[in-house]
Structure formats: structure tokens, C-alpha cells
PDB file of C-alpha atoms in Angstrom:
ATOM      1  CA  MET A  27    -170.905   1.446-224.937  1.00  0.00           C
ATOM      2  CA  GLU A  28    -171.615   0.877-228.615  1.00  0.00           C
ATOM      3  CA  MET A  29    -171.648   4.599-229.307  1.00  0.00           C
ATOM      4  CA  VAL A  30    -168.315   5.200-227.619  1.00  0.00           C
ATOM      5  CA  VAL A  31    -166.738   2.267-229.439  1.00  0.00           C
ATOM      6  CA  ALA A  32    -168.206   3.437-232.778  1.00  0.00           C
ATOM      7  CA  TYR A  33    -166.756   6.875-232.119  1.00  0.00           C
ATOM      8  CA  ALA A  34    -163.359   5.482-231.218  1.00  0.00           C
ATOM      9  CA  LYS A  35    -163.277   3.414-234.481  1.00  0.00           C
ATOM     10  CA  ALA A  36    -164.057   6.506-236.596  1.00  0.00           C
ATOM     11  CA  TYR A  37    -161.559   8.630-234.681  1.00  0.00           C
ATOM     12  CA  LEU A  38    -158.793   6.035-234.983  1.00  0.00           C
ATOM     13  CA  THR A  39    -159.469   5.616-238.778  1.00  0.00           C
ATOM     14  CA  ILE A  40    -159.203   9.407-239.282  1.00  0.00           C
ATOM     15  CA  MET A  41    -156.156   9.824-237.131  1.00  0.00           C
ATOM     16  CA  SER A  42    -154.316   6.834-238.574  1.00  0.00           C
ATOM     17  CA  LYS A  43    -153.938   8.890-241.828  1.00  0.00           C
ATOM     18  CA  GLN A  44    -151.794  11.389-239.929  1.00  0.00           C
ATOM     19  CA  SER A  45    -148.119  10.393-239.895  1.00  0.00           C
ATOM     20  CA  TRP A  46    -147.379  12.529-236.751  1.00  0.00           C
ATOM     21  CA  VAL A  47    -150.065  10.885-234.605  1.00  0.00           C
ATOM     22  CA  LYS A  48    -149.148   8.429-231.801  1.00  0.00           C
ATOM     23  CA  THR A  49    -152.074   6.662-230.059  1.00  0.00           C
ATOM     24  CA  LEU A  50    -152.364   6.233-226.308  1.00  0.00           C
ATOM     25  CA  TYR A  51    -155.622   5.139-224.649  1.00  0.00           C
ATOM     26  CA  PHE A  52    -156.135   5.767-220.997  1.00  0.00           C
ATOM     27  CA  ASP A  53    -159.435   5.181-219.180  1.00  0.00           C
ATOM     28  CA  GLY A  54    -159.204   6.268-215.606  1.00  0.00           C
ATOM     29  CA  PHE A  55    -162.686   4.875-214.870  1.00  0.00           C
ATOM     30  CA  ALA A  56    -162.404   1.507-216.564  1.00  0.00           C
ATOM     31  CA  GLY A  57    -161.888  -0.561-213.390  1.00  0.00           C
ATOM     32  CA  SER A  58    -161.224  -4.140-214.376  1.00  0.00           C
ATOM     33  CA  GLY A  59    -162.705  -3.554-217.834  1.00  0.00           C
ATOM     34  CA  LEU A  60    -165.359  -6.134-217.121  1.00  0.00           C
ATOM     35  CA  ILE A  61    -169.027  -5.671-216.252  1.00  0.00           C
ATOM     36  CA  GLU A  62    -171.037  -8.276-214.406  1.00  0.00           C
ATOM     37  CA  ASN A  63    -174.473  -8.984-215.930  1.00  0.00           C
ATOM     38  CA  ASN A  64    -176.753  -9.100-212.933  1.00  0.00           C
ATOM     39  CA  GLU A  65    -179.213 -11.481-214.624  1.00  0.00           C
ATOM     40  CA  THR A  66    -176.789 -14.075-215.860  1.00  0.00           C
ATOM     41  CA  GLN A  67    -173.912 -13.467-213.573  1.00  0.00           C
ATOM     42  CA  GLU A  68    -171.600 -13.463-216.661  1.00  0.00           C
ATOM     43  CA  ALA A  69    -168.837 -10.948-217.061  1.00  0.00           C
ATOM     44  CA  ILE A  70    -169.015  -8.921-220.373  1.00  0.00           C
ATOM     45  CA  LYS A  71    -166.364  -6.609-221.792  1.00  0.00           C
ATOM     46  CA  GLY A  72    -166.728  -3.039-220.880  1.00  0.00           C
ATOM     47  CA  THR A  73    -165.893  -0.046-223.077  1.00  0.00           C
ATOM     48  CA  ALA A  74    -162.148  -0.006-222.430  1.00  0.00           C
ATOM     49  CA  LEU A  75    -161.660  -3.636-223.434  1.00  0.00           C
ATOM     50  CA  ARG A  76    -163.868  -3.218-226.470  1.00  0.00           C
ATOM     51  CA  ILE A  77    -161.791  -0.251-227.621  1.00  0.00           C
ATOM     52  CA  LEU A  78    -158.614  -2.271-227.178  1.00  0.00           C
ATOM     53  CA  ASP A  79    -160.200  -4.925-229.510  1.00  0.00           C
ATOM     54  CA  ILE A  80    -160.490  -2.432-232.339  1.00  0.00           C
ATOM     55  CA  GLU A  81    -158.282  -3.575-235.228  1.00  0.00           C
ATOM     56  CA  ASP A  82    -155.451  -1.381-236.408  1.00  0.00           C
ATOM     57  CA  PRO A  83    -157.111   1.244-238.732  1.00  0.00           C
ATOM     58  CA  GLN A  84    -153.900   1.305-240.842  1.00  0.00           C
ATOM     59  CA  ALA A  85    -154.523  -2.333-241.660  1.00  0.00           C
ATOM     60  CA  PHE A  86    -157.723  -1.479-243.585  1.00  0.00           C
TER      61      PHE A  86
END
């Protein structure tokens, strides 16, 4: 998950410099966006929710 989120951050930063770009994120396999930790029974954020938490690259 960390690799996908790191890639998304880099991609969004690069693409935010393009005035013609509009961003739409669609993850057809995200499910609820939460993953249950079998050991602790806690729900953690999956990749889709982590990507949605990325700050607006234009704000940097």
C-alpha cells in the first residue's frame, strides 16, 4: 500500500503543474476502503482511503 500511495503522491505532484489536467480517482477494487487486521480486529485504511487523504499538491 505504501508504494501505491507514494506513487500517487509523486504523480499528483507532477500532474498538478499541468493546467489542463483534471483529477478523478476510481478504484473498482477498493470495497469499503477499510481492511480488517486479523490480529487486533481493528479496521485500517486501505489504499483508496489513503490516496484520498493526500493533500492537494497545488497547496505545496
